[in-house]
mmCIF file of C-alpha atoms in Angstrom:
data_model
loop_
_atom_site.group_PDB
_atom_site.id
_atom_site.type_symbol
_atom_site.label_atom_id
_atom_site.label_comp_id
_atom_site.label_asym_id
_atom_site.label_seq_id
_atom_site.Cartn_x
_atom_site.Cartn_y
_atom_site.Cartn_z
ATOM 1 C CA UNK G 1 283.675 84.757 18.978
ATOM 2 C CA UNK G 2 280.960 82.615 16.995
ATOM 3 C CA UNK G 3 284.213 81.974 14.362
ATOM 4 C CA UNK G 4 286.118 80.335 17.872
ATOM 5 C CA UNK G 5 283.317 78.629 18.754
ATOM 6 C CA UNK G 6 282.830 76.941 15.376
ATOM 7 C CA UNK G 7 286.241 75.813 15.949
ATOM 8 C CA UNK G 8 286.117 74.765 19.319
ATOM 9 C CA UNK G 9 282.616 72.678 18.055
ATOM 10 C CA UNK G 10 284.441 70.978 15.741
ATOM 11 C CA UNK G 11 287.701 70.184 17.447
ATOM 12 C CA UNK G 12 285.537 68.200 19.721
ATOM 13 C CA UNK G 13 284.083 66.142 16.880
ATOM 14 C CA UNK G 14 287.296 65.610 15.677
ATOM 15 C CA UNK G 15 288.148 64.035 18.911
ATOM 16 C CA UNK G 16 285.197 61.993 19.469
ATOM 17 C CA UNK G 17 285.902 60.420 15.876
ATOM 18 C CA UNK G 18 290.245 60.271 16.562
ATOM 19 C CA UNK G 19 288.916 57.779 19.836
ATOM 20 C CA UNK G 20 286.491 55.377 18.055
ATOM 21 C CA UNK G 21 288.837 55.040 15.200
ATOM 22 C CA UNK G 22 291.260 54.159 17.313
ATOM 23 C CA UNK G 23 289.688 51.602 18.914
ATOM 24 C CA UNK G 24 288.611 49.924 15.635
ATOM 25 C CA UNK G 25 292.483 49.959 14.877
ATOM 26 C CA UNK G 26 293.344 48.541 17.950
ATOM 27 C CA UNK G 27 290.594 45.798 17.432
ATOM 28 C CA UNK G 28 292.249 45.492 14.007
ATOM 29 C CA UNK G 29 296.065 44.550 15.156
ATOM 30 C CA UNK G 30 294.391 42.195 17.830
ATOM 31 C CA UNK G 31 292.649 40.050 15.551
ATOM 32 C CA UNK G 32 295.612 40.207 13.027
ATOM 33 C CA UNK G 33 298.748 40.842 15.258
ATOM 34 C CA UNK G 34 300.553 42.832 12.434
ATOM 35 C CA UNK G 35 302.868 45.421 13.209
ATOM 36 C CA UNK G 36 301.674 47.576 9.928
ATOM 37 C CA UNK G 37 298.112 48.060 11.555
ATOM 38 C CA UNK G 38 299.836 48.719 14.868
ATOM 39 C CA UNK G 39 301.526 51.432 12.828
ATOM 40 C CA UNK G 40 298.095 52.563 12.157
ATOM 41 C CA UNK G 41 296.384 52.628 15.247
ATOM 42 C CA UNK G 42 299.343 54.119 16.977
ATOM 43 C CA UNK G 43 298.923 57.272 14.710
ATOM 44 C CA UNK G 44 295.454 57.334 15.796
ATOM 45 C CA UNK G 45 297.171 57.316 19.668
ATOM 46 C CA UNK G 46 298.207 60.711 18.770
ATOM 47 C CA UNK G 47 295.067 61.973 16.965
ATOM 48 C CA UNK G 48 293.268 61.229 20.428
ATOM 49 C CA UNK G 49 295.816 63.068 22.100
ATOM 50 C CA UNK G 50 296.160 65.827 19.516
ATOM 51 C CA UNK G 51 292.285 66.329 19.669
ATOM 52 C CA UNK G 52 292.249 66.726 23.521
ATOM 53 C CA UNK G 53 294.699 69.201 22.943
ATOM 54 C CA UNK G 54 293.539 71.342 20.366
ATOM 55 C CA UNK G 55 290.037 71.107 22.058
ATOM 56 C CA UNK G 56 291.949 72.997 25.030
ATOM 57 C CA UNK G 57 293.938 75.291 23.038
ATOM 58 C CA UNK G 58 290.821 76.257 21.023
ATOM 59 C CA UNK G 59 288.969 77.312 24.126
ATOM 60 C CA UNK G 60 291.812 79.224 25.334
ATOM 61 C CA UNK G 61 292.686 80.875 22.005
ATOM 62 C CA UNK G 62 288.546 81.541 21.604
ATOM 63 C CA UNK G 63 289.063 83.625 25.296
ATOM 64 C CA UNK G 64 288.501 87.370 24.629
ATOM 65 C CA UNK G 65 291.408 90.266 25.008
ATOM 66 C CA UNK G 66 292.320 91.107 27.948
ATOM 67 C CA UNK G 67 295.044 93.102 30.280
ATOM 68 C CA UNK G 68 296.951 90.510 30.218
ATOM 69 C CA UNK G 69 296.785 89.317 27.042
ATOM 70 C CA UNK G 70 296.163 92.979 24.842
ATOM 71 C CA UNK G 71 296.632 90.931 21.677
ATOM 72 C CA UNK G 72 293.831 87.781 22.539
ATOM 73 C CA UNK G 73 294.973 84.325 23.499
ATOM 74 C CA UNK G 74 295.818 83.258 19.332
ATOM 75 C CA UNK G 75 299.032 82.007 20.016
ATOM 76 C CA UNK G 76 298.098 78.966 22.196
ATOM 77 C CA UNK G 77 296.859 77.273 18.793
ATOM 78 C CA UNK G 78 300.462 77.333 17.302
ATOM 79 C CA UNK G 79 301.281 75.514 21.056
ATOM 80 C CA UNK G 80 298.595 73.069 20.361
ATOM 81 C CA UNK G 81 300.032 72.269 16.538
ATOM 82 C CA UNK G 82 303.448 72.117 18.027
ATOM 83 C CA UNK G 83 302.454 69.173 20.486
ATOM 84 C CA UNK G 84 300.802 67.494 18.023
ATOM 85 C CA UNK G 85 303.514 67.413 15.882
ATOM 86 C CA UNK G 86 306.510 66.151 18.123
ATOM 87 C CA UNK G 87 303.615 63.433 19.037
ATOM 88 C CA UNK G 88 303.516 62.473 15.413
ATOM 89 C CA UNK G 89 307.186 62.687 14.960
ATOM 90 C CA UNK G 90 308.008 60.354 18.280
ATOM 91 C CA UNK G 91 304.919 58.177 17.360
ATOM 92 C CA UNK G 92 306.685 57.536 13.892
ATOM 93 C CA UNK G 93 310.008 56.594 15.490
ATOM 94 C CA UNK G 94 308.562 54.277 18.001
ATOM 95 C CA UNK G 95 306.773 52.517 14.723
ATOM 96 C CA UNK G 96 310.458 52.417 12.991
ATOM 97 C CA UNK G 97 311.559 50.427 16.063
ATOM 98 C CA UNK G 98 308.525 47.993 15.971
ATOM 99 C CA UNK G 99 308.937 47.376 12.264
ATOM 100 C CA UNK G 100 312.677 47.130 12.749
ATOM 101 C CA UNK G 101 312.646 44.564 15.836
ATOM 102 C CA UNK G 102 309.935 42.284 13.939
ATOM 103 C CA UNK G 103 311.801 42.091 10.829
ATOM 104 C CA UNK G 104 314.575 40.228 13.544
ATOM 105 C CA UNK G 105 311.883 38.400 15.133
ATOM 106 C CA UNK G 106 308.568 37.784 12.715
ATOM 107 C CA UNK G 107 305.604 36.354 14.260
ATOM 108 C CA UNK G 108 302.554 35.162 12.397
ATOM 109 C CA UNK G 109 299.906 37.330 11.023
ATOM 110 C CA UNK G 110 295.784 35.746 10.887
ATOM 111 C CA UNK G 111 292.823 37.203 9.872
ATOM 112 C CA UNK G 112 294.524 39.648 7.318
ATOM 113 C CA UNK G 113 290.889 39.861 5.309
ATOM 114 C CA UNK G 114 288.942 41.541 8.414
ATOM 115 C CA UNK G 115 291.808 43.586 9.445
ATOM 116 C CA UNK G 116 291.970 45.204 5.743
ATOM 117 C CA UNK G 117 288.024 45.578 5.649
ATOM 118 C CA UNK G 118 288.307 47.467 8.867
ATOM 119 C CA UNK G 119 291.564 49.895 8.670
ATOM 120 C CA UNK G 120 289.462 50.688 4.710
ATOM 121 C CA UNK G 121 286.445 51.888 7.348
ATOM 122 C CA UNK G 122 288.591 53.869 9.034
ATOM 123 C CA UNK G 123 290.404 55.769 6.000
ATOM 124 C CA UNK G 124 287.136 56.642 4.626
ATOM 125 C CA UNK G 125 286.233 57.918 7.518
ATOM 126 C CA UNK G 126 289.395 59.670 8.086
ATOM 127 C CA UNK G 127 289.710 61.169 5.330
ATOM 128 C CA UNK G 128 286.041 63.140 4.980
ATOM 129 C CA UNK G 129 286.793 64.198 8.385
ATOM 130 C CA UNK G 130 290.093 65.836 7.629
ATOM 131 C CA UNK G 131 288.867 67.278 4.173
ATOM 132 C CA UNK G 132 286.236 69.339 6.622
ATOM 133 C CA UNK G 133 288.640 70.738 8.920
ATOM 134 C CA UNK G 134 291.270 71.863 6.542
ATOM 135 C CA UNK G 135 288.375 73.724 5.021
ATOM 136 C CA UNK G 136 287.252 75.037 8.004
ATOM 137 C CA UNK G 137 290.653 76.153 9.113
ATOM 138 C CA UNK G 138 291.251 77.738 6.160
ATOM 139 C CA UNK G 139 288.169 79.427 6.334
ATOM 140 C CA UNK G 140 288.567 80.958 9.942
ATOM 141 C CA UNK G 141 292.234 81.382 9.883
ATOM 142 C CA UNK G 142 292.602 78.356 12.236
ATOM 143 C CA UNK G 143 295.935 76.695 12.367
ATOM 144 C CA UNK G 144 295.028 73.856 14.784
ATOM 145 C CA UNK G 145 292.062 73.083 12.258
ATOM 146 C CA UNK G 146 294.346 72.665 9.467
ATOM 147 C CA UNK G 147 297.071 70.756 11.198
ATOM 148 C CA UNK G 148 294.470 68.611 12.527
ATOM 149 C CA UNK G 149 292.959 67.926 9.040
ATOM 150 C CA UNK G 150 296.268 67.723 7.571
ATOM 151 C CA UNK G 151 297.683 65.223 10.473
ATOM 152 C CA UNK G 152 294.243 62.918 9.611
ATOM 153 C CA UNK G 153 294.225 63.292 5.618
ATOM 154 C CA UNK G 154 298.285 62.293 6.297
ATOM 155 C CA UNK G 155 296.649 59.293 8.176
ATOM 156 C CA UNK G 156 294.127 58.567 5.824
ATOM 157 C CA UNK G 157 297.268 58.531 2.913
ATOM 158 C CA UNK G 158 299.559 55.926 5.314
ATOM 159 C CA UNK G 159 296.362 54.073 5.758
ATOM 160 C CA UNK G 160 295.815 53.300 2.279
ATOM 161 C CA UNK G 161 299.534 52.311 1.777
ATOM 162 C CA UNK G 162 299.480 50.290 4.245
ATOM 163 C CA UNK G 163 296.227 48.619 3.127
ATOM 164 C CA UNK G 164 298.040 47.909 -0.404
ATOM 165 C CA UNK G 165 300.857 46.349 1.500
ATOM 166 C CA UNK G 166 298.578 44.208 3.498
ATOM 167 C CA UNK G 167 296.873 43.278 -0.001
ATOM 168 C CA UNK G 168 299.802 42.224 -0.913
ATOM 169 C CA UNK G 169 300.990 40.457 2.031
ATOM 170 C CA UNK G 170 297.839 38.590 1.851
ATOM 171 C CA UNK G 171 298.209 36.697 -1.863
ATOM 172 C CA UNK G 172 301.878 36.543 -1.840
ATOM 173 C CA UNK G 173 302.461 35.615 2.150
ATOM 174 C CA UNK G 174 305.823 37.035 2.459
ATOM 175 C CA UNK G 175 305.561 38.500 5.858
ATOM 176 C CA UNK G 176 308.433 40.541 5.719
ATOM 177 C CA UNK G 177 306.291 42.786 3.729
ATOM 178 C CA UNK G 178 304.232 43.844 7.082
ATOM 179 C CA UNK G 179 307.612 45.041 8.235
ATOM 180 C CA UNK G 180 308.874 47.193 5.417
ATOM 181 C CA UNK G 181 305.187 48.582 4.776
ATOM 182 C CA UNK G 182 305.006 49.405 8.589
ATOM 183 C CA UNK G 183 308.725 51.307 8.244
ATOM 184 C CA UNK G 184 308.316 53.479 5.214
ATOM 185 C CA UNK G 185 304.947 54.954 6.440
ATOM 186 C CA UNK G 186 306.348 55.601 10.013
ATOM 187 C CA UNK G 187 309.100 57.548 7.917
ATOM 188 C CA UNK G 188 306.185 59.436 6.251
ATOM 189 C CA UNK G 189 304.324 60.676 9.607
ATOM 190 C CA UNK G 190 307.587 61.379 11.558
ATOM 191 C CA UNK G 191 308.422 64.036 7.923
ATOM 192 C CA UNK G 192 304.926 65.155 8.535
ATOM 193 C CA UNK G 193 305.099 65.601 12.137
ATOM 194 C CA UNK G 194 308.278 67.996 11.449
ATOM 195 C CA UNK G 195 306.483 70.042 9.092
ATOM 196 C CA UNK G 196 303.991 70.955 11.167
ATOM 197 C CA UNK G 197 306.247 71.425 14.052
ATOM 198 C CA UNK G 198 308.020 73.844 11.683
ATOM 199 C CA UNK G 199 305.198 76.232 11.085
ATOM 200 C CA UNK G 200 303.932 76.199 14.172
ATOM 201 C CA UNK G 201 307.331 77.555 15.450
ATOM 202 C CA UNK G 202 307.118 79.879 12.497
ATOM 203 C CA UNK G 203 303.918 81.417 14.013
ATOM 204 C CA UNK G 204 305.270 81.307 17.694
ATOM 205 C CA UNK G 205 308.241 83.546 16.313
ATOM 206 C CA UNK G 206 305.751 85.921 14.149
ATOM 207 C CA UNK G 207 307.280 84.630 10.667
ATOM 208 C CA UNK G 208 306.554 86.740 8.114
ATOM 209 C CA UNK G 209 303.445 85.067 6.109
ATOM 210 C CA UNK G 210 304.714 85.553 2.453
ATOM 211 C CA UNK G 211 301.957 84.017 0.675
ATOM 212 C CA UNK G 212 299.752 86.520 1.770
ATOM 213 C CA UNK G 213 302.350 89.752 2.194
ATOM 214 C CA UNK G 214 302.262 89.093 -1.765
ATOM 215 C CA UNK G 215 298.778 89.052 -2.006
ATOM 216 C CA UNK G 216 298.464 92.422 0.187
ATOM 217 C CA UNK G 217 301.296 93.927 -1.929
ATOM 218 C CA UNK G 218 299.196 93.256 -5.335
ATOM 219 C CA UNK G 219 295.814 94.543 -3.680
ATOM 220 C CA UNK G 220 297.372 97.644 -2.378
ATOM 221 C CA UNK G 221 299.127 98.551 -5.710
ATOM 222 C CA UNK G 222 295.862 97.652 -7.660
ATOM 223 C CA UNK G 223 293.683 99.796 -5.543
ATOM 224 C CA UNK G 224 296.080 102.669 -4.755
ATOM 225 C CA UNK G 225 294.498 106.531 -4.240
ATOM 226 C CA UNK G 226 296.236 109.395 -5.198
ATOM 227 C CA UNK G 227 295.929 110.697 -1.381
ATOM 228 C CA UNK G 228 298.456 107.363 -1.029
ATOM 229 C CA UNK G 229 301.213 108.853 -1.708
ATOM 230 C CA UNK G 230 303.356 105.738 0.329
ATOM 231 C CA UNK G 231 303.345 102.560 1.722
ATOM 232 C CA UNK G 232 306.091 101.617 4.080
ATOM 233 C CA UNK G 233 307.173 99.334 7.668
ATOM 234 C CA UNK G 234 304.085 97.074 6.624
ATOM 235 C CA UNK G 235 304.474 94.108 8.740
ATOM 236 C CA UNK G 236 302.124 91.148 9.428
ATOM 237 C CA UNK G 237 301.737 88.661 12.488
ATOM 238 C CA UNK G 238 299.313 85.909 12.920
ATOM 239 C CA UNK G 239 297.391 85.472 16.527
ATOM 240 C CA UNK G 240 295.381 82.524 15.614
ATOM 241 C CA UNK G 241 292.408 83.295 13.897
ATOM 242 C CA UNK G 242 293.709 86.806 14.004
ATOM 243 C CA UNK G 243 295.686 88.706 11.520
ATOM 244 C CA UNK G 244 297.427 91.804 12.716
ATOM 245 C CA UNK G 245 298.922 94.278 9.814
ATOM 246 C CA UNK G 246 301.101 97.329 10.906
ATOM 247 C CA UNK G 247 301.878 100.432 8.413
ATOM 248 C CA UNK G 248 302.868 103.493 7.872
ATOM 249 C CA UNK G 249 301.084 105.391 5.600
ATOM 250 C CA UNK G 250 302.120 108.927 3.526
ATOM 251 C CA UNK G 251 299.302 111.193 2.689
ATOM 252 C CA UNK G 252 299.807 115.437 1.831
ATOM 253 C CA UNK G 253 301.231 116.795 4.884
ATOM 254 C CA UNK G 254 298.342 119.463 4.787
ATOM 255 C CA UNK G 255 295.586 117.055 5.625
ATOM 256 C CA UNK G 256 294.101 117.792 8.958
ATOM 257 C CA UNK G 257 292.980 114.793 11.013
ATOM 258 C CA UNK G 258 290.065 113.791 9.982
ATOM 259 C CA UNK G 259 291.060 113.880 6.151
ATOM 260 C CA UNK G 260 294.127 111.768 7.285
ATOM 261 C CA UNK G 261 291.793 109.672 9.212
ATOM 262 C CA UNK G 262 289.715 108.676 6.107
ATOM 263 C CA UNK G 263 292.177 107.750 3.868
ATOM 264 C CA UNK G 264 293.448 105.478 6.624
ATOM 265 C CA UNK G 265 289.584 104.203 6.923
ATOM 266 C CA UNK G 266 289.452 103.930 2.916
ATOM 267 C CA UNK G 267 292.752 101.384 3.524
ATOM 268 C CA UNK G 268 291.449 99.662 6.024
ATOM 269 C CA UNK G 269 288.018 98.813 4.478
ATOM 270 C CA UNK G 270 289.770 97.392 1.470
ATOM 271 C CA UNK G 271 291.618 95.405 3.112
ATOM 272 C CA UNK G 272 288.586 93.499 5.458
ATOM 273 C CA UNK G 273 286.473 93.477 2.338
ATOM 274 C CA UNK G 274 289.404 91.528 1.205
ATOM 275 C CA UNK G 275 290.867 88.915 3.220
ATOM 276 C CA UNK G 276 288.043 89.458 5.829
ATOM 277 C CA UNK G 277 286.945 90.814 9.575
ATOM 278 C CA UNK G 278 289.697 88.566 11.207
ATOM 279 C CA UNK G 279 292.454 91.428 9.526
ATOM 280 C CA UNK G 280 293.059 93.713 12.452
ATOM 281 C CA UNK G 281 294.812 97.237 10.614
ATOM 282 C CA UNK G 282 296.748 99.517 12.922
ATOM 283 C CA UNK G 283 298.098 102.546 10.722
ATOM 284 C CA UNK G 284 300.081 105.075 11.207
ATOM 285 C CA UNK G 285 299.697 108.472 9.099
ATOM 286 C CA UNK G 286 302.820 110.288 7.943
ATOM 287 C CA UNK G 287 302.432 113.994 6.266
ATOM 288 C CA UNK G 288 304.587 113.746 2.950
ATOM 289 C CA UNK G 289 308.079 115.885 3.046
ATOM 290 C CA UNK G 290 309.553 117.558 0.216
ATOM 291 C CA UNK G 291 311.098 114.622 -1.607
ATOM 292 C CA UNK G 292 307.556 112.840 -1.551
ATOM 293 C CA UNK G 293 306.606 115.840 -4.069
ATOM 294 C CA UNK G 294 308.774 112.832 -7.370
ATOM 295 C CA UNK G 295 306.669 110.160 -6.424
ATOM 296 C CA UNK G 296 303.517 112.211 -5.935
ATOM 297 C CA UNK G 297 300.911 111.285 -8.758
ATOM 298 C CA UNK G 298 298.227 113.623 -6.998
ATOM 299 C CA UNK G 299 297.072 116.200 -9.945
ATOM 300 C CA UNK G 300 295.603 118.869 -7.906
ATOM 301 C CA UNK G 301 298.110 119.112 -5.247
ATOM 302 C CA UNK G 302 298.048 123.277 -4.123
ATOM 303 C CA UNK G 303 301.810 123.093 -2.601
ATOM 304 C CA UNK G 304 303.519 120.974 -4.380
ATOM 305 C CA UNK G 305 307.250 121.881 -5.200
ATOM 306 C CA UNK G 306 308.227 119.496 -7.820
ATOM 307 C CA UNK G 307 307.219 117.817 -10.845
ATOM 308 C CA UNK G 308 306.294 113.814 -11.032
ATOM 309 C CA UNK G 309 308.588 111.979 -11.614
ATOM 310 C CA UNK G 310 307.530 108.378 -11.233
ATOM 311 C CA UNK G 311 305.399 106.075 -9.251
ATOM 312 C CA UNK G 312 306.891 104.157 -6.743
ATOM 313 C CA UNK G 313 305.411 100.030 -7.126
ATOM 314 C CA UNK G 314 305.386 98.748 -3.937
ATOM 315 C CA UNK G 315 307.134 95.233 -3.583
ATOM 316 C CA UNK G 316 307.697 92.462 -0.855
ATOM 317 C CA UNK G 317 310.838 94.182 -0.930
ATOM 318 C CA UNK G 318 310.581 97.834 -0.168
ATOM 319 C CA UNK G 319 307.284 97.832 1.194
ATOM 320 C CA UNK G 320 308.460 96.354 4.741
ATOM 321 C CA UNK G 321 311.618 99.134 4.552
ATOM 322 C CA UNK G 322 311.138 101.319 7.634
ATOM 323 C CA UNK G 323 311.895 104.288 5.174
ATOM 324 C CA UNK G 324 310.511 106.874 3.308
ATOM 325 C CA UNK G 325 310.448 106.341 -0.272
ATOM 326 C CA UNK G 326 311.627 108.432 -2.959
ATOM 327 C CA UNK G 327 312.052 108.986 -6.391
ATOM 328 C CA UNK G 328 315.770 106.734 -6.117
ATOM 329 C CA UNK G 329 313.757 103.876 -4.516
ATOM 330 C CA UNK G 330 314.166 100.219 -6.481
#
């Protein structure tokens, strides 16, 4: 709860800064009247809009479990990045019409030095802001955090290419320049705007996360007990700040329940000291069968019936098989 609350804290900064920039932007294209810096401050149209949003969807993803919602309210920050980023990817077609219709029809530009001076401010400020909630996201598993700082780092990156352009624009006065500038870095937020409309559907469909289903397979083989005998069926799905991880895991049949119990405890503690309390573990203990006896690298085993053969590595692979393994396993 204080990890969603952090969020929610900061989403609302976010905001507050995504409106005065935007009004500086505005103020900007008034005083210059070009369509690059319109480019601009439209972006910032949907950072205002984007922050209102993720300020909601953090408040409802920050709600506690309930009956009706057994597995917490996550999921309404993928909706959240999912907005934001078919508002980004309209907001850059929009632009590619402006720039478009007043390459047909130019009109003059003035007052190109204060505009510049201004849309700098705002990239500065932009930028800092976005470099602090990536890290936050990343840092409470917070994917409307990280879109957010991505979206305004993104912004901060068109800003500064269109400030070059304006530069440009403003020694060698060929205005067609505020058109083409305008056009390529629409191009760039409606390719960012997909992206993130991509992973966010990734989440809302429970996408494997491979990055860290590698990472999990190279902690578990590292750390392996002999009481371990297999891994299998591990599956992982993202709930917002929440991690969920599903296995099955083999010990010696002959455990009773509480021995089982421990090595499941054991597994689960290595895994939060790990990648953290926001990992949620539910495993299932199977008792080893006969073939298990191959892969078995338990010394002091009392029943076993055959001799080791080899260990079993777990891999992305085989791990995520809904099958016991045995000694024939790749």
């Amino acid at each position: 709860m204080q990890t969603a609350q952090q969020n929610l804290r900061l989403q609302k900064i976010i905001t507050f800064i995504g409106v005065v920039l935007f009004i500086m932007k505005i103020f900007a294209w008034y005083l210059t009247g070009s369509v690059a810096i319109l480019t601009d401050a439209l972006e910032s149209t949907v950072n205002v809009v984007a922050g209102l949003i993720g300020v909601y969807s953090l408040y409802v993803s920050a709600k506690p479990k309930d009956t009706d919602h057994p597995y917490g309210h996550g999921k309404a920050e993928f909706l959240s990045a999912a907005i934001e980023g078919t508002l980004m990817s309209v907001a850059g077609l929009i632009i590619m019409y402006e720039a478009i219709n007043n390459l047909v029809h130019p009109h003059p530009i003035q007052k190109l030095d204060y505009g510049i001076l201004i849309v700098a401010a705002t990239a500065v400020i932009n930028y800092i802001t976005g470099s602090i909630c990536i890290n936050t996201g990343k840092k409470n598993n917070s994917l409307v955090l990280i879109a957010s700082g991505k979206h305004l780092q993104s912004d901060t990156y068109s800003t500064i290419g269109i400030i070059a352009g304006l530069i440009l624009l403003y020694f060698v006065q060929l205005w067609w320049i505020d058109s083409a500038v305008a056009f390529i870095f629409a191009f760039i937020i409606t390719f960012t705007g997909y992206k993130i409309v991509r992973t966010s559907v990734a989440g809302i469909m429970d996408e494997a996360d491979a990055t860290l289903l590698e990472k999990l397979v190279v902690t578990l083989n590292t750390n392996r007990k002999p009481n371990w005998i297999d891994l299998h069926n591990l599956r992982i799905i993202k709930y917002g700040g929440t991690i969920h991880l599903d296995c099955h895991l083999t010990v010696p049949w002959y455990m009773n329940v509480h021995e089982a119990h421990h090595e499941i405890d054991v597994l689960s503690a290595l895994v939060k000291n790990k990648y953290g309390e926001s990992m949620e573990l539910f495993v299932h203990s199977d008792g080893c069968l006969e073939f298990s006896c191959r892969i078995c690298t338990k010394d002091d085993c009392p029943v076993r019936q055959h001799p080791f053969e080899k260990q079993i590595e777990w891999t992305m692979a085989n791990i995520v098989s809904n099958k016991k393994h045995g000694v024939n396993t790749l």
